C-alpha positions as a printed Julia matrix, in Angstrom:
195×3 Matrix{Float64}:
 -66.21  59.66  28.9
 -63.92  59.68  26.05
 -60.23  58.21  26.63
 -57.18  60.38  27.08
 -54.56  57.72  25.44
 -54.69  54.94  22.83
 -51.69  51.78  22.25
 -51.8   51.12  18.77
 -49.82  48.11  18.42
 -48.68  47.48  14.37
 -45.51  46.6   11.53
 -42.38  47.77  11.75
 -42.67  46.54   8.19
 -45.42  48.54   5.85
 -46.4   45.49   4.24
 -47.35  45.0    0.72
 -50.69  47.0    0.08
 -50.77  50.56   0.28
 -54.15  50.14   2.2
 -51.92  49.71   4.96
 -49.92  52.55   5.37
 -52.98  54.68   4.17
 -54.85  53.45   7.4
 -51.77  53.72   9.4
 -51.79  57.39   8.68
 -55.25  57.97   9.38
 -55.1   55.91  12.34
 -52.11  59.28  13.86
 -54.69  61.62  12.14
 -57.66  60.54  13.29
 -56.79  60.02  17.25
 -54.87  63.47  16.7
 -57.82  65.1   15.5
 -60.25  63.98  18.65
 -56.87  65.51  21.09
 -56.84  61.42  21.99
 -52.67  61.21  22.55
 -51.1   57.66  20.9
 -49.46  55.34  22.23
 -47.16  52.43  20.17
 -43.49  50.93  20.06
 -41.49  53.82  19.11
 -40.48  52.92  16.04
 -39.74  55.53  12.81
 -40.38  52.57  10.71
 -42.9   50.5    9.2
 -46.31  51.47   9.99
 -45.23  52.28  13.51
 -43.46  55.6   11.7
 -45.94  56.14   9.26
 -48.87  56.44  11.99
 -46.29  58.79  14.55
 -45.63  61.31  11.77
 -49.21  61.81  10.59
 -50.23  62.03  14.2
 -47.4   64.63  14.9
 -48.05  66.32  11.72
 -51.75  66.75  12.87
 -50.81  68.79  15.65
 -50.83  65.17  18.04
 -49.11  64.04  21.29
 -47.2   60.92  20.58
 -45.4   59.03  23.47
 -43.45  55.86  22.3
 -41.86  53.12  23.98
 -38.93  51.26  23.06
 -36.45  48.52  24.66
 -33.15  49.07  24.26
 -31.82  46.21  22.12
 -34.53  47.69  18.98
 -33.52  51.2   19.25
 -31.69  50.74  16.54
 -32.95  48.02  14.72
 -36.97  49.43  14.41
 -34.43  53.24  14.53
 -36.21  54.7   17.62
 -38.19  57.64  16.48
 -36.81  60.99  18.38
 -39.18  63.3   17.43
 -42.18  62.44  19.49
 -43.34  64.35  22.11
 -42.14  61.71  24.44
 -39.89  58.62  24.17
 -39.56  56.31  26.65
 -36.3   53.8   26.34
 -37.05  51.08  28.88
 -34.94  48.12  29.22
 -36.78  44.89  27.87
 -39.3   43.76  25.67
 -41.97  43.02  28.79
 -41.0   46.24  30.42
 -41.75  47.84  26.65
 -45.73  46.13  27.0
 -46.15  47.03  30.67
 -45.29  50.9   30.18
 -47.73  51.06  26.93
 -50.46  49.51  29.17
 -49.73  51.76  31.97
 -49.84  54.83  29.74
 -53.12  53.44  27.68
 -56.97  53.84  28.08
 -57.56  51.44  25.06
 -55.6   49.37  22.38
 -55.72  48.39  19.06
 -54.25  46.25  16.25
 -53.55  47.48  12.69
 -51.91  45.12  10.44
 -48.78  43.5   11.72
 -46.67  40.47  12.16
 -45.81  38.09  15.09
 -44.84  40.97  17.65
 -48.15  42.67  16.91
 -50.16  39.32  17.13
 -48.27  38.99  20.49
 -49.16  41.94  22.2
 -52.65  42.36  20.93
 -53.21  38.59  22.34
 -51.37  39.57  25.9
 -53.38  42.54  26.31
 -56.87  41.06  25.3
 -55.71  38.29  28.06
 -55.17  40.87  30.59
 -58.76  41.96  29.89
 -60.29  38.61  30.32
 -58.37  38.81  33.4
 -59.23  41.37  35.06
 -55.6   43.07  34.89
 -57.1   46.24  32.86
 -61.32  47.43  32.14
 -59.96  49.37  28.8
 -61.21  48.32  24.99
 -59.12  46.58  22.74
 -59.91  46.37  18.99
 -58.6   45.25  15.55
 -58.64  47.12  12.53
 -59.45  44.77   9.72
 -57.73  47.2    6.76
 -58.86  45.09   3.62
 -59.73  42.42   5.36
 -56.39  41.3    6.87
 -58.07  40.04   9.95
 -60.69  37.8    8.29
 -59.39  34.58   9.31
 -58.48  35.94  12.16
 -61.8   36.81  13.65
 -63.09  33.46  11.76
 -61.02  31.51  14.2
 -61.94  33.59  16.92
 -65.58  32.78  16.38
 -64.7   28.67  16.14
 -62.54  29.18  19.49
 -65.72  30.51  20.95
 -68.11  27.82  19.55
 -65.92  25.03  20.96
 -65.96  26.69  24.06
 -62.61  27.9   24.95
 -63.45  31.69  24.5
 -66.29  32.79  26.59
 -68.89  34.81  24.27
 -68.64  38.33  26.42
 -65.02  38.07  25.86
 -65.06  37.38  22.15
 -67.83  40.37  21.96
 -65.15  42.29  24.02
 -62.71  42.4   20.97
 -63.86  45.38  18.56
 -63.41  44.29  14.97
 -64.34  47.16  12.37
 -62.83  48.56   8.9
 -62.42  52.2   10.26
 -60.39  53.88  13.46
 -63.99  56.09  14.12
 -65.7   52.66  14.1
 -63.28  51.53  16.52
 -63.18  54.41  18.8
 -66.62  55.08  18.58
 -67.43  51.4   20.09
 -64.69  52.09  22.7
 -66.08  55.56  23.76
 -69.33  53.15  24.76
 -67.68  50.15  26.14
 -68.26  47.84  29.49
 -66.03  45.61  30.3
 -66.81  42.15  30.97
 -66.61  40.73  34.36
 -63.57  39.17  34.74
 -62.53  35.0   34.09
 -60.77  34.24  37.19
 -62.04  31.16  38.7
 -59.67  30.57  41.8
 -59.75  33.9   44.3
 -56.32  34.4   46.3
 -55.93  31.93  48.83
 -57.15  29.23  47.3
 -55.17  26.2   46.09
């Protein structure tokens, strides 16, 4: 069954390669086209703005979601179909998760790295079944996914929840893999109760 709602988490920044924005906008294009509404931080800026206007330009539904305190720093975007202004930074994550069916990275900085990480946790966890994925725009996620792999061979990343991150160089790729995905069973090793 195809989702309903991606969280695309990403820059407020463009970056330096043009690559970047490019696959920002096809990221809004692309989920627009397949009637899939996005989800992200609400910004007009960066590749956060960049993705929301190619998505609404495509005819799109575009929900944001953005604390307070950054309004006006990442200039909250007020065209979108909806905005949501919520009050902190965690409240900002749990109302993109609520309103999401999957996730994914494009390029990004520390916040992005932060939230992708949190909601790939929750996964292991149990706390969501939905897909998460990076998009590896010219290879901006190589050593990335090379460290992944080393976490998992020295065992402190189980392999069904390394294989649970989608890594490919295209949003199709990415959404394609997600419209077939299982989730893992969850990690939890102490059930409630126990001490």
């Amino acid at each position: 069954m195809a989702m309903k709602s991606v969280c695309v988490y990403c820059g407020s920044n463009s970056g330096q390669d043009p690559a970047f924005v490019a696959a920002a906008r096809a990221v809004g294009e692309t989920l627009a086209g397949r009637g899939v509404r996005l989800v992200y931080g609400g910004g007009q800026v960066g590749l956060m703005g960049e993705m929301a206007d190619a998505a609404l330009a495509a005819g799109g539904e575009v929900h944001g979601v953005i604390p307070e305190f950054l309004a006006l720093k990442e200039i909250a975007h007020m065209e979108l179909t909806q905005l949501h202004v919520v009050r902190s930074m965690h409240a900002r994550k749990a109302k993109m998760v609520e309103l999401s069916e999957g996730f994914i990275a494009l390029p990004g900085g520390i916040g992005t790295m932060e939230e992708l990480f949190e909601v790939w946790t929750w996964a292991q966890l149990g706390q969501h079944r939905h897909p998460v994925g990076l998009l590896n725009v010219e290879g901006y996620y190589d050593e990335l996914v090379a460290f992944l792999d080393k976490m998992t061979g020295q065992g402190f990343l189980a392999p069904g929840h390394r294989g649970a991150l989608f890594v490919a160089d295209t949003v199709d790729k990415l959404l394609d893999g997600f419209d077939a995905y299982e989730a893992p069973d969850a990690d939890v090793r102490i059930k409630t109760g126990q001490t």
